[in-house]
Amino acid sequence: QFDFRTMNVKFQAKVESEKNNMSFGGSMRIIKDRTIWLSLSAIVGIEAFRVYISPDSVKMINRLNKTYFKGDYQLINEILRTPFDFDMLQALVTGNDFSYYENNIFKVGEDAKAYKISTPGRKKLKNYVANQSDMDRVLVQDLWISPDNYKIIRQQIKEISKENSKLVVDYSAFVAFDNQFLAHQIDVSVEAEQKMKVIIDFEKVTVDEEITVPFMIPENYVPMDQQQKN
């Protein structure tokens, strides 16, 4: 597992979908177990979106049309077609395994040049279940582990209740940080009714420095759902 207190990342990303393709740059700041903060720019130097993710909420401002979103994880789950919570998102971007799920039902084998760890049904630990939907969520998860550095190089995740959709995450271009390794390229493939691929390249990463996560909704911005009604 990649252990850290804070992370500050500059990155470039591409999104490829059946409808359109787009590229953008951005910054990501993480205060471990507390906040994931994103600033996304379609044009260099001009922020288009800012996102603030905490364990219990998701907030976003769209500077292009002066709208904002305040709510739960429904927005992220609709984009990725997979139900995520804060811990799962934090684990995915840092290349770690999920912290608050069962870890006693894995099956271990070998697949090509990697160790493969599989689970037929992984549930959230009862101590961390917030509501019935957490209890009902059962993941089918496969992990591929590098024999060189014992890092996760691929994750495949799907819900038992959703046979036709899954998420595949590949990690590569590992860089050492004080005897730890962090992937600097993350490829995310969403396989559902509408397929999507996200390619993320970390350009600069600093760890355990003091960071800020500013987020304020301007008074003249309107809720996204209100704009859609208008």
PDB file of C-alpha atoms in Angstrom:
ATOM      1  CA  GLN A   1       0.000   0.000   0.000  1.00  0.00           C
ATOM      2  CA  PHE A   2       1.163   3.544  -0.767  1.00  0.00           C
ATOM      3  CA  ASP A   3       1.183   5.352   2.580  1.00  0.00           C
ATOM      4  CA  PHE A   4       0.940   9.141   2.717  1.00  0.00           C
ATOM      5  CA  ARG A   5      -0.454  12.047   4.702  1.00  0.00           C
ATOM      6  CA  THR A   6      -1.069  14.432   1.795  1.00  0.00           C
ATOM      7  CA  MET A   7      -0.575  14.274  -1.982  1.00  0.00           C
ATOM      8  CA  ASN A   8      -0.347  17.064  -4.544  1.00  0.00           C
ATOM      9  CA  VAL A   9      -0.484  15.968  -8.193  1.00  0.00           C
ATOM     10  CA  LYS A  10      -0.254  17.776 -11.531  1.00  0.00           C
ATOM     11  CA  PHE A  11      -1.696  15.636 -14.321  1.00  0.00           C
ATOM     12  CA  GLN A  12      -2.863  15.423 -17.912  1.00  0.00           C
ATOM     13  CA  ALA A  13      -5.900  13.345 -18.864  1.00  0.00           C
ATOM     14  CA  LYS A  14      -7.798  12.106 -21.904  1.00  0.00           C
ATOM     15  CA  VAL A  15     -11.380  10.884 -21.992  1.00  0.00           C
ATOM     16  CA  GLU A  16     -12.500   8.667 -24.865  1.00  0.00           C
ATOM     17  CA  SER A  17     -16.160   7.725 -25.201  1.00  0.00           C
ATOM     18  CA  GLU A  18     -18.603   6.672 -27.883  1.00  0.00           C
ATOM     19  CA  LYS A  19     -19.978  10.214 -28.023  1.00  0.00           C
ATOM     20  CA  ASN A  20     -16.833  12.366 -27.904  1.00  0.00           C
ATOM     21  CA  ASN A  21     -13.178  12.637 -26.924  1.00  0.00           C
ATOM     22  CA  MET A  22     -11.587  15.363 -24.839  1.00  0.00           C
ATOM     23  CA  SER A  23      -8.269  16.254 -23.197  1.00  0.00           C
ATOM     24  CA  PHE A  24      -7.608  18.407 -20.158  1.00  0.00           C
ATOM     25  CA  GLY A  25      -5.032  19.172 -17.505  1.00  0.00           C
ATOM     26  CA  GLY A  26      -5.484  19.529 -13.824  1.00  0.00           C
ATOM     27  CA  SER A  27      -4.377  19.372 -10.233  1.00  0.00           C
ATOM     28  CA  MET A  28      -5.391  16.878  -7.564  1.00  0.00           C
ATOM     29  CA  ARG A  29      -4.819  17.313  -3.848  1.00  0.00           C
ATOM     30  CA  ILE A  30      -5.574  14.623  -1.297  1.00  0.00           C
ATOM     31  CA  ILE A  31      -5.675  14.902   2.479  1.00  0.00           C
ATOM     32  CA  LYS A  32      -5.734  11.242   3.411  1.00  0.00           C
ATOM     33  CA  ASP A  33      -9.146   9.952   4.508  1.00  0.00           C
ATOM     34  CA  ARG A  34     -10.553  13.501   4.517  1.00  0.00           C
ATOM     35  CA  THR A  35     -10.573  15.280   1.148  1.00  0.00           C
ATOM     36  CA  ILE A  36      -9.992  14.782  -2.569  1.00  0.00           C
ATOM     37  CA  TRP A  37      -9.781  18.145  -4.364  1.00  0.00           C
ATOM     38  CA  LEU A  38      -9.648  18.569  -8.153  1.00  0.00           C
ATOM     39  CA  SER A  39      -9.109  21.550 -10.428  1.00  0.00           C
ATOM     40  CA  LEU A  40      -9.657  20.819 -14.128  1.00  0.00           C
ATOM     41  CA  SER A  41      -8.655  23.058 -17.026  1.00  0.00           C
ATOM     42  CA  ALA A  42      -9.582  22.486 -20.674  1.00  0.00           C
ATOM     43  CA  ILE A  43      -7.381  25.456 -21.650  1.00  0.00           C
ATOM     44  CA  VAL A  44      -3.991  25.979 -20.008  1.00  0.00           C
ATOM     45  CA  GLY A  45      -4.302  28.304 -17.045  1.00  0.00           C
ATOM     46  CA  ILE A  46      -8.090  28.658 -17.157  1.00  0.00           C
ATOM     47  CA  GLU A  47     -10.015  26.562 -14.625  1.00  0.00           C
ATOM     48  CA  ALA A  48     -13.232  25.023 -15.941  1.00  0.00           C
ATOM     49  CA  PHE A  49     -14.283  22.778 -13.030  1.00  0.00           C
ATOM     50  CA  ARG A  50     -13.429  22.495  -9.367  1.00  0.00           C
ATOM     51  CA  VAL A  51     -14.448  19.439  -7.343  1.00  0.00           C
ATOM     52  CA  TYR A  52     -14.416  18.875  -3.579  1.00  0.00           C
ATOM     53  CA  ILE A  53     -14.985  15.305  -2.394  1.00  0.00           C
ATOM     54  CA  SER A  54     -15.314  14.390   1.279  1.00  0.00           C
ATOM     55  CA  PRO A  55     -16.350  11.066   2.874  1.00  0.00           C
ATOM     56  CA  ASP A  56     -20.015  12.112   2.897  1.00  0.00           C
ATOM     57  CA  SER A  57     -20.478  14.580   0.022  1.00  0.00           C
ATOM     58  CA  VAL A  58     -19.479  15.719  -3.455  1.00  0.00           C
ATOM     59  CA  LYS A  59     -19.384  19.379  -4.507  1.00  0.00           C
ATOM     60  CA  MET A  60     -18.543  20.807  -7.919  1.00  0.00           C
ATOM     61  CA  ILE A  61     -18.539  24.203  -9.581  1.00  0.00           C
ATOM     62  CA  ASN A  62     -18.676  24.625 -13.363  1.00  0.00           C
ATOM     63  CA  ARG A  63     -17.083  27.950 -14.251  1.00  0.00           C
ATOM     64  CA  LEU A  64     -18.042  27.593 -17.920  1.00  0.00           C
ATOM     65  CA  ASN A  65     -21.766  28.025 -17.310  1.00  0.00           C
ATOM     66  CA  LYS A  66     -21.717  29.314 -13.709  1.00  0.00           C
ATOM     67  CA  THR A  67     -23.434  26.348 -12.120  1.00  0.00           C
ATOM     68  CA  TYR A  68     -22.735  24.181  -9.080  1.00  0.00           C
ATOM     69  CA  PHE A  69     -23.565  20.766  -7.668  1.00  0.00           C
ATOM     70  CA  LYS A  70     -23.913  19.801  -4.017  1.00  0.00           C
ATOM     71  CA  GLY A  71     -24.915  16.273  -3.138  1.00  0.00           C
ATOM     72  CA  ASP A  72     -23.796  12.704  -2.602  1.00  0.00           C
ATOM     73  CA  TYR A  73     -21.849  10.267  -4.773  1.00  0.00           C
ATOM     74  CA  GLN A  74     -24.624   9.847  -7.341  1.00  0.00           C
ATOM     75  CA  LEU A  75     -22.839  12.204  -9.761  1.00  0.00           C
ATOM     76  CA  ILE A  76     -19.605  10.150  -9.703  1.00  0.00           C
ATOM     77  CA  ASN A  77     -21.445   6.849  -9.817  1.00  0.00           C
ATOM     78  CA  GLU A  78     -23.401   7.916 -12.900  1.00  0.00           C
ATOM     79  CA  ILE A  79     -20.145   8.819 -14.681  1.00  0.00           C
ATOM     80  CA  LEU A  80     -18.259   5.626 -13.776  1.00  0.00           C
ATOM     81  CA  ARG A  81     -21.318   3.319 -13.787  1.00  0.00           C
ATOM     82  CA  THR A  82     -20.075   1.801 -10.518  1.00  0.00           C
ATOM     83  CA  PRO A  83     -21.030   2.748  -6.954  1.00  0.00           C
ATOM     84  CA  PHE A  84     -18.060   4.313  -5.178  1.00  0.00           C
ATOM     85  CA  ASP A  85     -17.520   5.875  -1.799  1.00  0.00           C
ATOM     86  CA  PHE A  86     -14.664   8.079  -0.633  1.00  0.00           C
ATOM     87  CA  ASP A  87     -12.360   5.253   0.437  1.00  0.00           C
ATOM     88  CA  MET A  88     -12.755   3.465  -2.893  1.00  0.00           C
ATOM     89  CA  LEU A  89     -11.980   6.612  -4.922  1.00  0.00           C
ATOM     90  CA  GLN A  90      -8.942   7.377  -2.773  1.00  0.00           C
ATOM     91  CA  ALA A  91      -7.695   3.812  -3.189  1.00  0.00           C
ATOM     92  CA  LEU A  92      -8.165   3.847  -6.965  1.00  0.00           C
ATOM     93  CA  VAL A  93      -6.161   7.024  -7.583  1.00  0.00           C
ATOM     94  CA  THR A  94      -3.328   5.916  -5.278  1.00  0.00           C
ATOM     95  CA  GLY A  95      -3.187   2.316  -6.527  1.00  0.00           C
ATOM     96  CA  ASN A  96      -4.162   0.827  -3.167  1.00  0.00           C
ATOM     97  CA  ASP A  97      -6.650  -1.848  -2.211  1.00  0.00           C
ATOM     98  CA  PHE A  98      -9.942  -0.928  -0.542  1.00  0.00           C
ATOM     99  CA  SER A  99      -9.384  -0.450   3.192  1.00  0.00           C
ATOM    100  CA  TYR A 100     -12.812  -1.204   4.608  1.00  0.00           C
ATOM    101  CA  TYR A 101     -13.731  -4.403   2.784  1.00  0.00           C
ATOM    102  CA  GLU A 102     -13.356  -8.058   3.759  1.00  0.00           C
ATOM    103  CA  ASN A 103      -9.902  -9.471   3.050  1.00  0.00           C
ATOM    104  CA  ASN A 104     -10.289 -13.083   4.176  1.00  0.00           C
ATOM    105  CA  ILE A 105     -11.958 -14.581   1.110  1.00  0.00           C
ATOM    106  CA  PHE A 106      -9.301 -14.118  -1.572  1.00  0.00           C
ATOM    107  CA  LYS A 107      -8.176 -16.854  -3.922  1.00  0.00           C
ATOM    108  CA  VAL A 108      -4.562 -16.560  -5.076  1.00  0.00           C
ATOM    109  CA  GLY A 109      -3.133 -17.808  -8.346  1.00  0.00           C
ATOM    110  CA  GLU A 110      -0.815 -16.796 -11.179  1.00  0.00           C
ATOM    111  CA  ASP A 111      -1.806 -15.150 -14.453  1.00  0.00           C
ATOM    112  CA  ALA A 112       0.942 -14.642 -17.055  1.00  0.00           C
ATOM    113  CA  LYS A 113       3.605 -12.564 -15.290  1.00  0.00           C
ATOM    114  CA  ALA A 114       1.537 -11.414 -12.305  1.00  0.00           C
ATOM    115  CA  TYR A 115      -0.033 -12.813  -9.172  1.00  0.00           C
ATOM    116  CA  LYS A 116      -3.813 -12.779  -9.393  1.00  0.00           C
ATOM    117  CA  ILE A 117      -5.985 -12.336  -6.307  1.00  0.00           C
ATOM    118  CA  SER A 118      -9.692 -12.956  -6.834  1.00  0.00           C
ATOM    119  CA  THR A 119     -12.806 -12.784  -4.728  1.00  0.00           C
ATOM    120  CA  PRO A 120     -16.242 -14.113  -5.700  1.00  0.00           C
ATOM    121  CA  GLY A 121     -18.011 -11.654  -3.418  1.00  0.00           C
ATOM    122  CA  ARG A 122     -16.446  -8.962  -1.249  1.00  0.00           C
ATOM    123  CA  LYS A 123     -18.561  -7.093   1.286  1.00  0.00           C
ATOM    124  CA  LYS A 124     -17.927  -3.952   3.269  1.00  0.00           C
ATOM    125  CA  LEU A 125     -16.940  -4.537   6.902  1.00  0.00           C
ATOM    126  CA  LYS A 126     -19.923  -4.077   9.216  1.00  0.00           C
ATOM    127  CA  ASN A 127     -18.084  -1.469  11.305  1.00  0.00           C
ATOM    128  CA  TYR A 128     -18.008   0.792   8.230  1.00  0.00           C
ATOM    129  CA  VAL A 129     -21.510   0.206   6.869  1.00  0.00           C
ATOM    130  CA  ALA A 130     -23.410   3.497   6.819  1.00  0.00           C
ATOM    131  CA  ASN A 131     -26.723   2.315   5.366  1.00  0.00           C
ATOM    132  CA  GLN A 132     -28.522  -0.641   3.803  1.00  0.00           C
ATOM    133  CA  SER A 133     -27.132   0.082   0.347  1.00  0.00           C
ATOM    134  CA  ASP A 134     -23.614  -0.465   1.723  1.00  0.00           C
ATOM    135  CA  MET A 135     -24.717  -3.787   3.179  1.00  0.00           C
ATOM    136  CA  ASP A 136     -26.293  -4.892  -0.106  1.00  0.00           C
ATOM    137  CA  ARG A 137     -23.270  -3.911  -2.211  1.00  0.00           C
ATOM    138  CA  VAL A 138     -21.220  -7.003  -3.015  1.00  0.00           C
ATOM    139  CA  LEU A 139     -18.207  -6.637  -5.306  1.00  0.00           C
ATOM    140  CA  VAL A 140     -16.614  -9.181  -7.602  1.00  0.00           C
ATOM    141  CA  GLN A 141     -13.013  -8.042  -7.611  1.00  0.00           C
ATOM    142  CA  ASP A 142      -9.818  -9.269  -9.274  1.00  0.00           C
ATOM    143  CA  LEU A 143      -6.384  -7.830  -8.462  1.00  0.00           C
ATOM    144  CA  TRP A 144      -3.184  -8.394 -10.441  1.00  0.00           C
ATOM    145  CA  ILE A 145      -0.019  -7.909  -8.353  1.00  0.00           C
ATOM    146  CA  SER A 146       3.463  -7.273  -9.758  1.00  0.00           C
ATOM    147  CA  PRO A 147       6.042  -9.807  -8.519  1.00  0.00           C
ATOM    148  CA  ASP A 148       8.698  -7.075  -8.797  1.00  0.00           C
ATOM    149  CA  ASN A 149       7.329  -4.468  -6.378  1.00  0.00           C
ATOM    150  CA  TYR A 150       4.104  -6.111  -5.110  1.00  0.00           C
ATOM    151  CA  LYS A 151       2.040  -3.189  -6.341  1.00  0.00           C
ATOM    152  CA  ILE A 152      -1.410  -3.546  -7.874  1.00  0.00           C
ATOM    153  CA  ILE A 153      -0.993  -3.299 -11.651  1.00  0.00           C
ATOM    154  CA  ARG A 154      -4.633  -4.015 -12.542  1.00  0.00           C
ATOM    155  CA  GLN A 155      -8.001  -4.006 -10.828  1.00  0.00           C
ATOM    156  CA  GLN A 156     -11.247  -5.339 -12.244  1.00  0.00           C
ATOM    157  CA  ILE A 157     -14.364  -4.482 -10.277  1.00  0.00           C
ATOM    158  CA  LYS A 158     -18.038  -5.165 -10.791  1.00  0.00           C
ATOM    159  CA  GLU A 159     -21.134  -5.533  -8.687  1.00  0.00           C
ATOM    160  CA  ILE A 160     -22.810  -8.927  -8.479  1.00  0.00           C
ATOM    161  CA  SER A 161     -26.133  -7.195  -9.189  1.00  0.00           C
ATOM    162  CA  LYS A 162     -24.797  -5.622 -12.412  1.00  0.00           C
ATOM    163  CA  GLU A 163     -23.602  -8.371 -14.739  1.00  0.00           C
ATOM    164  CA  ASN A 164     -23.170  -6.184 -17.821  1.00  0.00           C
ATOM    165  CA  SER A 165     -20.964  -3.467 -16.356  1.00  0.00           C
ATOM    166  CA  LYS A 166     -17.471  -3.465 -14.892  1.00  0.00           C
ATOM    167  CA  LEU A 167     -14.561  -1.154 -14.224  1.00  0.00           C
ATOM    168  CA  VAL A 168     -10.979  -2.045 -15.186  1.00  0.00           C
ATOM    169  CA  VAL A 169      -8.068   0.049 -13.886  1.00  0.00           C
ATOM    170  CA  ASP A 170      -4.476  -0.456 -15.100  1.00  0.00           C
ATOM    171  CA  TYR A 171      -1.451   1.034 -13.319  1.00  0.00           C
ATOM    172  CA  SER A 172       1.972   1.590 -14.914  1.00  0.00           C
ATOM    173  CA  ALA A 173       5.037   3.888 -14.967  1.00  0.00           C
ATOM    174  CA  PHE A 174       5.827   3.384 -11.272  1.00  0.00           C
ATOM    175  CA  VAL A 175       8.061   5.928  -9.542  1.00  0.00           C
ATOM    176  CA  ALA A 176       9.800   5.391  -6.182  1.00  0.00           C
ATOM    177  CA  PHE A 177       9.071   7.619  -3.163  1.00  0.00           C
ATOM    178  CA  ASP A 178      11.185   6.748  -0.105  1.00  0.00           C
ATOM    179  CA  ASN A 179      11.031   2.983  -0.692  1.00  0.00           C
ATOM    180  CA  GLN A 180       7.412   3.190  -1.856  1.00  0.00           C
ATOM    181  CA  PHE A 181       6.095   3.054  -5.411  1.00  0.00           C
ATOM    182  CA  LEU A 182       3.341   5.100  -7.035  1.00  0.00           C
ATOM    183  CA  ALA A 183       1.934   4.587 -10.534  1.00  0.00           C
ATOM    184  CA  HIS A 184       2.232   7.682 -12.732  1.00  0.00           C
ATOM    185  CA  GLN A 185      -0.116   6.372 -15.432  1.00  0.00           C
ATOM    186  CA  ILE A 186      -3.637   5.156 -14.688  1.00  0.00           C
ATOM    187  CA  ASP A 187      -5.900   3.799 -17.428  1.00  0.00           C
ATOM    188  CA  VAL A 188      -9.560   3.479 -16.462  1.00  0.00           C
ATOM    189  CA  SER A 189     -11.982   1.544 -18.675  1.00  0.00           C
ATOM    190  CA  VAL A 190     -15.709   1.657 -17.998  1.00  0.00           C
ATOM    191  CA  GLU A 191     -17.480  -1.229 -19.696  1.00  0.00           C
ATOM    192  CA  ALA A 192     -21.223  -0.705 -19.548  1.00  0.00           C
ATOM    193  CA  GLU A 193     -24.026   0.234 -21.940  1.00  0.00           C
ATOM    194  CA  GLN A 194     -21.883   3.232 -22.867  1.00  0.00           C
ATOM    195  CA  LYS A 195     -18.155   2.495 -22.864  1.00  0.00           C
ATOM    196  CA  MET A 196     -15.618   5.057 -21.731  1.00  0.00           C
ATOM    197  CA  LYS A 197     -11.853   5.182 -21.215  1.00  0.00           C
ATOM    198  CA  VAL A 198      -9.888   7.659 -19.119  1.00  0.00           C
ATOM    199  CA  ILE A 199      -6.092   7.915 -19.403  1.00  0.00           C
ATOM    200  CA  ILE A 200      -4.380   9.850 -16.591  1.00  0.00           C
ATOM    201  CA  ASP A 201      -0.681  10.800 -16.601  1.00  0.00           C
ATOM    202  CA  PHE A 202       0.849  12.166 -13.413  1.00  0.00           C
ATOM    203  CA  GLU A 203       3.394  14.835 -14.389  1.00  0.00           C
ATOM    204  CA  LYS A 204       4.491  15.981 -10.929  1.00  0.00           C
ATOM    205  CA  VAL A 205       3.805  14.503  -7.501  1.00  0.00           C
ATOM    206  CA  THR A 206       4.718  15.798  -4.054  1.00  0.00           C
ATOM    207  CA  VAL A 207       3.909  13.908  -0.873  1.00  0.00           C
ATOM    208  CA  ASP A 208       3.370  14.939   2.767  1.00  0.00           C
ATOM    209  CA  GLU A 209       3.669  18.672   2.211  1.00  0.00           C
ATOM    210  CA  GLU A 210       1.206  21.180   3.655  1.00  0.00           C
ATOM    211  CA  ILE A 211      -1.631  21.785   1.167  1.00  0.00           C
ATOM    212  CA  THR A 212      -4.861  23.773   0.977  1.00  0.00           C
ATOM    213  CA  VAL A 213      -8.162  22.683  -0.603  1.00  0.00           C
ATOM    214  CA  PRO A 214     -10.102  25.935  -1.226  1.00  0.00           C
ATOM    215  CA  PHE A 215     -13.701  25.620  -2.379  1.00  0.00           C
ATOM    216  CA  MET A 216     -16.331  28.355  -2.495  1.00  0.00           C
ATOM    217  CA  ILE A 217     -19.509  28.603  -4.563  1.00  0.00           C
ATOM    218  CA  PRO A 218     -19.922  32.136  -6.008  1.00  0.00           C
ATOM    219  CA  GLU A 219     -23.215  33.826  -5.125  1.00  0.00           C
ATOM    220  CA  ASN A 220     -24.269  34.234  -8.766  1.00  0.00           C
ATOM    221  CA  TYR A 221     -23.953  30.500  -9.576  1.00  0.00           C
ATOM    222  CA  VAL A 222     -27.132  28.409  -9.849  1.00  0.00           C
ATOM    223  CA  PRO A 223     -27.690  24.697  -9.126  1.00  0.00           C
ATOM    224  CA  MET A 224     -27.090  22.428 -12.115  1.00  0.00           C
ATOM    225  CA  ASP A 225     -30.563  20.882 -11.936  1.00  0.00           C
ATOM    226  CA  GLN A 226     -32.134  24.364 -11.864  1.00  0.00           C
ATOM    227  CA  GLN A 227     -30.296  25.346 -15.050  1.00  0.00           C
ATOM    228  CA  GLN A 228     -31.486  22.150 -16.748  1.00  0.00           C
ATOM    229  CA  LYS A 229     -35.098  23.025 -15.890  1.00  0.00           C
ATOM    230  CA  ASN A 230     -34.639  26.506 -17.351  1.00  0.00           C
TER     231      ASN A 230
END
